[in-house]
């Protein structure tokens, strides 16, 4: 646990009592705060009460009298589409609002660091797609090379639940826009921006607000080094904002698909090969094509980001390459769950939006595509250019007919509605060398509690269909 600094003797309210909220409450208590908790659900309130925390209704008149600070969970709106009533009350009372990420950055470094031979580092990864894989891959590389590392934030452990720093340790944080948007302290040593595609737009008041939330990771604290994906205008803009000259190697530009040139520090992947360029010269190359845990151009971008951070931390190219080879991938993200009779079954249930599904569709050939669910704003038009490798689509979800219609006339479609029916149909049709791919391009909430549950059902149905 990371005890929160600077709160001793203060009365601090915590709104939202899920994983991050309860973790924050414990860390605040450990730091000497008087903690009061609030949650809209009875389940959350009971969980906090079971640990001895005081419960209060922060929406009542005068609830913030005597409160010095409000800590809110990332999923609770604090601005758009409208602030939660308790947060609005805090604003009205002049009470500062923060989250667990802000608490972490103000509390992680301690006087004990003066005794370390190698200073600990914090790496923070954000972006629309790929941040989970980038974070997990980097964590894997560090562990494989013997560097003490912890994975936390939006993946792994709650950020305040990790252990205090060790000599030379590295904390890898995956941070969503919900987390970076509000945190009052953001001071990573290395910050990573993977890419930007439309998502959570209602929460951020549009695309500009969404990008602004991501950009805060780089603007608020000024990381020592920034790794920036430059395949989109926003990334190129951000890299330009952070650089003082073309040769400024505090910014490492990364790309999947385009060769990067110039006097700076670049890492890019083309045709399955990762290249590192410094001062206009190639200094290293890795063949990514045979690394099963990193299929497709989108994962090659993730590999570029993780490689760039690892190089910034002093690891040698060949050491990083060997670690890449043992990376098994994340559950629900291009995860191979079975191989039978020449057919590969891939779980990419995390492909909850059109862009991430498009990336998955470009990673394979001969695809039996299981898709569908709760569609997000914007429709499916952006998928149409990427359907060339789809042999047939097997559509699930309560509104499978609508989803199938929106796929257009150029792809063969079978309405299945349930995961069991889709797996059975895809297995019936699949030929040697083909891939049965779950990449829904939609949220899961019409049939499942989460994309994880959807992916687990896919794996279970595959196992049942194969008799394994």
Coordinates of C-alpha atoms in Angstrom, one line a residue:
X1 CA 0.0 0.0 0.0
X2 CA 1.1 3.6 -0.7
X3 CA 0.0 5.8 2.3
X4 CA -1.3 9.1 1.0
X5 CA 0.9 12.0 2.0
X6 CA -0.2 15.5 3.1
X7 CA -3.6 14.4 4.5
X8 CA -2.8 13.8 8.2
X9 CA -5.6 15.4 10.3
X10 CA -7.7 16.2 7.3
X11 CA -11.3 15.0 6.7
X12 CA -11.4 13.4 3.3
X13 CA -14.5 12.2 1.5
X14 CA -14.4 9.3 -1.0
X15 CA -17.1 9.0 -3.7
X16 CA -17.5 5.6 -5.4
X17 CA -16.5 2.4 -3.5
X18 CA -15.4 0.0 -6.1
X19 CA -11.8 -1.2 -6.4
X20 CA -10.1 2.2 -6.7
X21 CA -12.4 3.9 -4.2
X22 CA -11.9 1.4 -1.4
X23 CA -8.2 1.3 -2.2
X24 CA -8.0 5.1 -1.9
X25 CA -10.0 5.1 1.4
X26 CA -7.5 2.6 2.9
X27 CA -4.5 4.6 1.7
X28 CA -6.0 7.8 3.0
X29 CA -6.6 6.2 6.4
X30 CA -3.0 4.9 6.4
X31 CA -1.9 8.5 5.8
X32 CA -3.7 9.8 8.8
X33 CA -6.9 11.2 7.2
X34 CA -10.3 11.0 8.8
X35 CA -12.2 9.2 5.9
X36 CA -15.9 9.4 5.1
X37 CA -17.3 7.3 2.3
X38 CA -20.2 7.6 -0.2
X39 CA -21.6 5.4 -2.9
X40 CA -24.9 5.3 -4.9
X41 CA -25.1 1.6 -4.5
X42 CA -25.9 -0.3 -1.3
X43 CA -23.3 -2.9 -2.3
X44 CA -20.5 -0.3 -2.2
X45 CA -21.7 1.2 1.0
X46 CA -21.9 -2.2 2.7
X47 CA -18.4 -3.1 1.6
X48 CA -17.0 0.1 3.1
X49 CA -19.0 -0.3 6.3
X50 CA -17.6 -3.9 6.7
X51 CA -14.1 -2.3 6.8
X52 CA -15.2 0.2 9.5
X53 CA -15.5 3.3 7.3
X54 CA -18.1 6.0 8.1
X55 CA -20.8 6.4 5.5
X56 CA -22.5 9.6 4.5
X57 CA -24.8 11.1 1.8
X58 CA -22.6 13.7 0.2
X59 CA -25.6 15.1 -1.8
X60 CA -27.3 16.4 1.3
X61 CA -27.3 20.1 2.1
X62 CA -24.2 21.0 4.1
X63 CA -22.6 17.6 3.6
X64 CA -19.2 19.2 2.7
X65 CA -19.0 21.3 5.8
X66 CA -15.7 20.3 7.4
X67 CA -14.5 18.3 4.4
X68 CA -11.1 19.2 3.1
X69 CA -10.9 17.0 0.0
X70 CA -13.1 14.8 -2.2
X71 CA -11.6 11.8 -3.9
X72 CA -13.8 10.3 -6.7
X73 CA -13.6 7.1 -8.7
X74 CA -12.8 7.4 -12.4
X75 CA -16.2 6.2 -13.7
X76 CA -18.1 9.0 -12.0
X77 CA -18.7 12.0 -14.3
X78 CA -17.2 15.2 -12.9
X79 CA -17.9 17.6 -15.8
X80 CA -19.7 16.1 -18.8
X81 CA -22.4 15.2 -19.6
X82 CA -23.1 16.6 -16.0
X83 CA -21.2 16.4 -12.7
X84 CA -22.4 13.8 -10.2
X85 CA -24.5 15.7 -7.6
X86 CA -21.9 15.1 -4.9
X87 CA -19.1 16.5 -7.1
X88 CA -21.3 19.5 -8.0
X89 CA -21.8 20.0 -4.2
X90 CA -18.0 19.9 -3.7
X91 CA -17.4 22.5 -6.4
X92 CA -20.1 24.7 -4.9
X93 CA -18.5 24.4 -1.4
X94 CA -15.0 25.1 -2.8
X95 CA -13.7 21.6 -1.9
X96 CA -10.9 20.3 -4.1
X97 CA -11.7 17.2 -6.1
X98 CA -9.0 14.6 -7.0
X99 CA -8.7 10.9 -7.8
X100 CA -6.5 8.0 -6.8
X101 CA -4.0 8.7 -9.6
X102 CA -3.4 12.2 -8.3
X103 CA -3.0 10.8 -4.8
X104 CA -0.4 8.3 -6.1
X105 CA 1.7 10.8 -7.8
X106 CA 1.9 13.1 -4.8
X107 CA 2.7 10.2 -2.4
X108 CA 4.9 7.7 -4.2
X109 CA 8.3 9.4 -3.7
X110 CA 9.5 9.4 -0.1
X111 CA 12.7 10.4 1.8
X112 CA 13.8 6.8 1.7
X113 CA 14.6 7.2 -2.0
X114 CA 17.7 9.1 -1.0
X115 CA 19.2 5.7 0.0
X116 CA 18.6 4.1 -3.4
X117 CA 21.4 3.5 -5.8
X118 CA 19.0 3.5 -8.8
X119 CA 16.1 5.8 -8.6
X120 CA 12.6 4.2 -9.2
X121 CA 10.8 5.2 -12.3
X122 CA 7.1 5.6 -13.2
X123 CA 5.9 4.9 -16.7
X124 CA 2.4 6.1 -17.6
X125 CA 0.7 4.8 -20.8
X126 CA -2.4 6.4 -22.3
X127 CA -4.2 6.4 -25.7
X128 CA -7.4 5.1 -27.2
X129 CA -6.2 1.6 -28.2
X130 CA -3.3 -0.5 -27.3
X131 CA -2.5 1.0 -23.9
X132 CA -3.3 -2.3 -22.0
X133 CA -1.1 -4.4 -24.3
X134 CA 1.7 -1.8 -24.3
X135 CA 1.6 -1.7 -20.5
X136 CA 1.5 -5.5 -20.1
X137 CA 4.2 -6.0 -22.7
X138 CA 6.5 -3.5 -21.0
X139 CA 5.9 -5.1 -17.6
X140 CA 6.7 -8.5 -19.1
X141 CA 9.9 -7.2 -20.6
X142 CA 11.0 -5.7 -17.3
X143 CA 10.2 -8.9 -15.4
X144 CA 11.9 -11.1 -18.0
X145 CA 15.1 -9.0 -17.7
X146 CA 15.1 -9.1 -13.9
X147 CA 14.1 -5.5 -13.3
X148 CA 11.6 -5.2 -10.4
X149 CA 8.3 -3.9 -11.8
X150 CA 4.7 -3.5 -10.9
X151 CA 1.7 -3.1 -13.2
X152 CA -1.2 -0.9 -12.0
X153 CA -3.8 1.7 -12.8
X154 CA -6.5 0.7 -15.3
X155 CA -4.9 -2.8 -15.5
X156 CA -3.4 -5.0 -12.8
X157 CA -3.5 -3.7 -9.3
X158 CA -5.1 -0.5 -7.9
X159 CA -2.5 2.2 -8.1
X160 CA -2.5 2.8 -4.3
X161 CA -2.4 -1.0 -3.6
X162 CA 1.1 -1.5 -5.0
X163 CA 4.2 -1.9 -2.8
X164 CA 6.4 1.1 -1.9
X165 CA 9.3 1.7 -4.2
X166 CA 12.4 -0.5 -4.3
X167 CA 15.8 0.3 -5.5
X168 CA 15.6 0.5 -9.2
X169 CA 12.0 -0.5 -9.4
X170 CA 9.6 0.5 -12.3
X171 CA 5.9 1.1 -11.9
X172 CA 4.0 0.8 -15.2
X173 CA 0.6 2.5 -15.2
X174 CA -2.1 2.2 -17.7
X175 CA -4.2 5.4 -17.5
X176 CA -7.6 6.0 -19.2
X177 CA -8.8 9.4 -20.1
X178 CA -11.2 9.2 -17.1
X179 CA -8.1 9.0 -14.9
X180 CA -5.9 11.6 -16.5
X181 CA -8.7 14.1 -16.9
X182 CA -9.1 14.8 -13.2
X183 CA -5.8 13.9 -11.4
X184 CA -4.3 17.0 -9.8
X185 CA -0.8 15.5 -10.0
X186 CA 0.6 13.8 -13.1
X187 CA 4.4 13.5 -13.0
X188 CA 5.6 10.2 -14.7
X189 CA 9.2 9.9 -15.6
X190 CA 8.2 8.5 -19.0
X191 CA 4.8 9.1 -20.6
X192 CA 3.4 7.2 -23.6
X193 CA 0.7 8.2 -26.1
X194 CA -0.4 5.3 -28.4
X195 CA -3.1 6.8 -30.6
X196 CA -6.4 8.6 -30.6
X197 CA -9.7 7.4 -32.0
X198 CA -13.2 8.5 -31.1
X199 CA -14.4 7.1 -27.7
X200 CA -16.0 8.3 -24.5
X201 CA -17.0 11.5 -26.3
X202 CA -20.1 12.1 -24.2
X203 CA -17.8 12.0 -21.1
X204 CA -15.4 14.6 -22.5
X205 CA -17.7 16.9 -24.4
X206 CA -16.4 15.9 -27.8
X207 CA -13.2 14.9 -29.5
X208 CA -11.3 18.0 -28.4
X209 CA -12.1 17.4 -24.7
X210 CA -11.1 13.7 -25.1
X211 CA -7.7 14.7 -26.6
X212 CA -7.3 17.3 -23.9
X213 CA -7.8 14.7 -21.2
X214 CA -5.0 12.6 -22.7
X215 CA -2.7 15.5 -23.3
X216 CA -2.8 16.4 -19.6
X217 CA -0.4 13.5 -18.9
X218 CA 2.3 15.3 -20.9
X219 CA 1.4 18.9 -20.1
X220 CA 0.9 18.8 -16.3
X221 CA 4.1 17.4 -15.0
X222 CA 6.5 17.4 -18.0
X223 CA 7.9 13.8 -18.2
X224 CA 11.6 13.4 -18.8
X225 CA 10.8 11.4 -21.9
X226 CA 7.7 11.1 -24.1
X227 CA 6.9 8.2 -26.4
X228 CA 4.4 9.4 -29.0
X229 CA 2.5 7.5 -31.7
X230 CA 2.5 9.8 -34.7
X231 CA 0.2 7.9 -37.1
X232 CA -2.5 10.6 -36.5
X233 CA -2.6 14.3 -36.5
X234 CA -3.1 14.5 -32.7
X235 CA 0.1 12.5 -32.1
X236 CA 2.1 14.6 -34.5
X237 CA 0.8 17.8 -32.9
X238 CA 1.7 16.5 -29.4
X239 CA 5.2 15.4 -30.5
X240 CA 5.7 18.9 -32.0
X241 CA 4.5 20.6 -28.8
X242 CA 7.0 18.6 -26.7
X243 CA 10.0 18.9 -28.9
X244 CA 12.4 21.9 -28.9
X245 CA 14.2 20.8 -32.1
X246 CA 14.0 18.0 -34.7
X247 CA 17.0 16.3 -32.9
X248 CA 15.3 16.5 -29.4
X249 CA 15.6 12.9 -28.3
X250 CA 13.5 13.5 -25.2
X251 CA 10.6 12.7 -27.6
X252 CA 10.6 9.2 -29.3
X253 CA 8.2 9.1 -32.2
X254 CA 6.7 5.7 -33.0
X255 CA 4.7 4.4 -35.9
X256 CA 3.2 1.2 -37.3
X257 CA 3.2 1.3 -41.1
X258 CA 5.3 4.4 -42.0
X259 CA 9.1 4.8 -42.1
X260 CA 10.2 7.7 -39.8
X261 CA 13.2 9.7 -40.7
X262 CA 15.1 12.7 -39.4
X263 CA 17.8 13.5 -36.8
X264 CA 15.6 12.5 -33.8
X265 CA 14.9 9.2 -32.1
X266 CA 12.4 7.0 -34.0
X267 CA 10.9 3.5 -33.6
X268 CA 8.7 2.1 -36.3
X269 CA 7.4 -1.1 -37.7
X270 CA 6.9 -1.9 -41.4
X271 CA 6.1 -5.2 -43.0
X272 CA 6.6 -7.0 -39.7
X273 CA 10.0 -5.5 -38.8
X274 CA 10.6 -3.1 -36.0
X275 CA 13.4 -0.6 -36.6
X276 CA 15.1 1.8 -34.2
X277 CA 16.6 4.9 -35.8
X278 CA 18.8 7.5 -34.0
X279 CA 20.3 10.5 -35.7
X280 CA 19.3 9.2 -39.1
X281 CA 21.0 5.8 -38.6
X282 CA 19.4 2.4 -37.9
X283 CA 20.7 1.0 -34.6
X284 CA 18.5 -2.1 -34.2
X285 CA 15.9 -4.2 -35.9
X286 CA 13.5 -7.0 -34.7
X287 CA 11.5 -9.4 -36.8
X288 CA 8.0 -9.3 -35.2
X289 CA 6.3 -11.7 -37.7
X290 CA 6.8 -14.9 -35.7
X291 CA 6.0 -13.5 -32.3
X292 CA 2.6 -15.1 -31.7
X293 CA 1.6 -12.8 -28.8
X294 CA 1.8 -9.7 -31.0
X295 CA -0.2 -10.3 -34.2
X296 CA -1.1 -7.5 -36.6
X297 CA -0.1 -3.9 -37.2
X298 CA -1.8 -2.6 -34.1
X299 CA 0.2 -4.9 -31.9
X300 CA 3.3 -3.9 -33.8
X301 CA 2.6 -0.4 -32.7
X302 CA 2.3 -1.6 -29.1
X303 CA 5.7 -3.4 -29.5
X304 CA 7.2 -0.1 -30.8
X305 CA 5.9 1.8 -27.7
X306 CA 7.1 -0.9 -25.2
X307 CA 10.5 -1.2 -27.0
X308 CA 11.0 2.6 -26.9
X309 CA 10.3 2.8 -23.2
X310 CA 12.5 -0.2 -22.5
X311 CA 15.4 1.4 -24.4
X312 CA 14.8 4.6 -22.4
X313 CA 15.3 2.5 -19.3
X314 CA 18.6 1.2 -20.6
X315 CA 17.7 -2.2 -21.9
X316 CA 19.6 -3.6 -24.9
X317 CA 17.7 -4.4 -28.1
X318 CA 18.5 -8.1 -28.1
X319 CA 17.4 -8.4 -24.5
X320 CA 14.1 -6.8 -25.4
X321 CA 13.7 -9.0 -28.4
X322 CA 14.2 -12.2 -26.3
X323 CA 11.6 -11.0 -23.9
X324 CA 9.1 -10.2 -26.7
X325 CA 9.4 -13.8 -27.8
X326 CA 8.0 -15.1 -24.5
X327 CA 5.1 -12.7 -24.3
X328 CA 1.8 -14.6 -24.3
X329 CA -0.6 -11.7 -24.9
X330 CA -3.4 -10.4 -22.7
X331 CA -6.7 -12.2 -22.1
X332 CA -9.4 -10.8 -24.5
X333 CA -6.9 -9.0 -26.7
X334 CA -5.9 -11.1 -29.8
X335 CA -5.7 -14.0 -27.4
X336 CA -5.3 -17.4 -29.0
X337 CA -7.7 -19.7 -27.0
X338 CA -7.4 -22.9 -29.1
X339 CA -6.0 -24.4 -32.3
X340 CA -7.6 -27.4 -33.8
X341 CA -7.7 -29.0 -37.3
X342 CA -5.8 -26.1 -38.8
X343 CA -8.2 -23.5 -37.4
X344 CA -7.1 -20.9 -34.9
X345 CA -9.6 -19.4 -32.4
X346 CA -8.8 -15.9 -31.3
X347 CA -10.5 -13.9 -28.5
X348 CA -10.4 -10.2 -29.0
X349 CA -13.5 -9.3 -26.9
X350 CA -11.7 -6.1 -25.9
X351 CA -12.5 -4.8 -29.5
X352 CA -15.5 -2.9 -28.2
X353 CA -15.3 -0.2 -30.8
X354 CA -15.1 0.0 -34.6
X355 CA -11.5 1.1 -34.7
X356 CA -10.1 -1.7 -32.5
X357 CA -12.2 -4.3 -34.4
X358 CA -10.8 -2.9 -37.7
X359 CA -7.3 -3.5 -36.3
X360 CA -8.1 -7.0 -35.4
X361 CA -9.6 -7.7 -38.8
X362 CA -6.3 -6.5 -40.4
X363 CA -4.2 -8.9 -38.3
X364 CA -5.5 -12.1 -39.9
X365 CA -6.5 -13.7 -43.2
X366 CA -9.4 -16.1 -43.8
X367 CA -11.6 -14.8 -41.0
X368 CA -14.8 -16.4 -39.6
X369 CA -15.8 -13.2 -37.7
X370 CA -18.0 -13.3 -34.6
X371 CA -19.3 -9.8 -34.0
X372 CA -22.2 -7.8 -32.7
X373 CA -23.5 -6.4 -29.4
X374 CA -24.4 -3.0 -28.2
X375 CA -23.4 -0.6 -31.0
X376 CA -21.6 2.7 -30.2
X377 CA -22.3 6.0 -31.8
X378 CA -21.0 6.4 -35.3
X379 CA -22.2 3.2 -36.9
X380 CA -20.1 0.6 -38.7
X381 CA -19.2 2.5 -41.9
X382 CA -15.5 2.7 -40.8
X383 CA -15.3 -1.1 -40.8
X384 CA -16.3 -1.5 -44.5
X385 CA -12.8 -1.0 -45.9
X386 CA -11.4 -3.7 -43.6
X387 CA -13.8 -6.6 -44.4
X388 CA -11.7 -8.0 -47.2
X389 CA -10.4 -10.9 -45.2
X390 CA -13.8 -11.8 -43.7
X391 CA -15.1 -15.1 -45.2
X392 CA -18.3 -14.7 -43.2
X393 CA -19.7 -12.8 -40.2
X394 CA -21.6 -14.5 -37.4
X395 CA -23.6 -11.9 -35.6
X396 CA -24.6 -12.0 -31.9
X397 CA -26.5 -9.7 -29.7
X398 CA -30.1 -8.7 -29.0
X399 CA -30.1 -6.5 -32.1
X400 CA -28.2 -8.8 -34.3
X401 CA -30.4 -8.1 -37.3
X402 CA -29.7 -4.4 -37.2
X403 CA -26.0 -5.0 -36.8
X404 CA -26.0 -7.4 -39.7
X405 CA -27.8 -4.9 -41.9
X406 CA -25.3 -2.2 -41.0
X407 CA -22.4 -4.4 -42.2
X408 CA -23.6 -3.8 -45.7
X409 CA -24.1 -6.1 -48.7
X410 CA -20.4 -7.0 -49.3
X411 CA -20.0 -9.5 -46.5
X412 CA -21.8 -12.9 -46.0
X413 CA -23.7 -12.8 -42.8
X414 CA -25.4 -15.4 -40.5
X415 CA -27.7 -14.2 -37.7
X416 CA -26.7 -16.2 -34.6
X417 CA -27.7 -14.0 -31.6
X418 CA -26.0 -16.2 -29.0
X419 CA -22.3 -17.0 -28.6
X420 CA -22.9 -20.7 -28.6
X421 CA -24.7 -20.6 -31.9
X422 CA -22.0 -18.4 -33.4
X423 CA -19.2 -20.6 -32.4
X424 CA -21.0 -23.7 -33.6
X425 CA -21.7 -22.1 -37.0
X426 CA -18.2 -20.7 -37.4
X427 CA -16.6 -24.1 -36.6
X428 CA -19.0 -25.8 -39.0
X429 CA -17.8 -23.5 -41.8
X430 CA -14.1 -23.0 -41.0
X431 CA -11.4 -24.5 -43.2
X432 CA -7.8 -25.3 -42.7
X433 CA -5.7 -22.2 -42.2
X434 CA -8.7 -20.0 -41.3
X435 CA -9.3 -18.0 -38.1
X436 CA -12.4 -17.9 -35.9
X437 CA -12.1 -14.3 -34.5
X438 CA -14.2 -12.8 -31.8
X439 CA -13.9 -9.0 -32.4
X440 CA -17.3 -7.6 -31.6
X441 CA -17.0 -4.0 -32.6
X442 CA -19.6 -3.3 -29.9
X443 CA -20.0 -3.1 -26.2
X444 CA -21.1 -6.2 -24.3
X445 CA -23.8 -4.9 -22.0
X446 CA -26.8 -6.2 -24.0
X447 CA -25.8 -9.7 -23.1
X448 CA -22.9 -9.7 -20.7
X449 CA -21.7 -7.7 -17.6
X450 CA -18.4 -6.9 -19.3
X451 CA -16.2 -7.6 -22.3
X452 CA -14.3 -10.0 -20.0
X453 CA -17.4 -12.1 -19.4
X454 CA -18.1 -12.1 -23.2
X455 CA -14.6 -13.3 -23.9
X456 CA -14.8 -16.0 -21.3
X457 CA -18.0 -17.3 -22.8
X458 CA -16.3 -17.4 -26.2
X459 CA -13.5 -19.5 -24.8
X460 CA -15.9 -21.8 -23.0
X461 CA -18.0 -22.3 -26.1
X462 CA -15.0 -23.1 -28.2
X463 CA -13.8 -25.6 -25.6
X464 CA -17.2 -27.2 -25.5
X465 CA -17.5 -27.3 -29.3
X466 CA -14.1 -28.9 -29.7
X467 CA -14.8 -31.4 -26.9
X468 CA -11.8 -30.3 -24.9

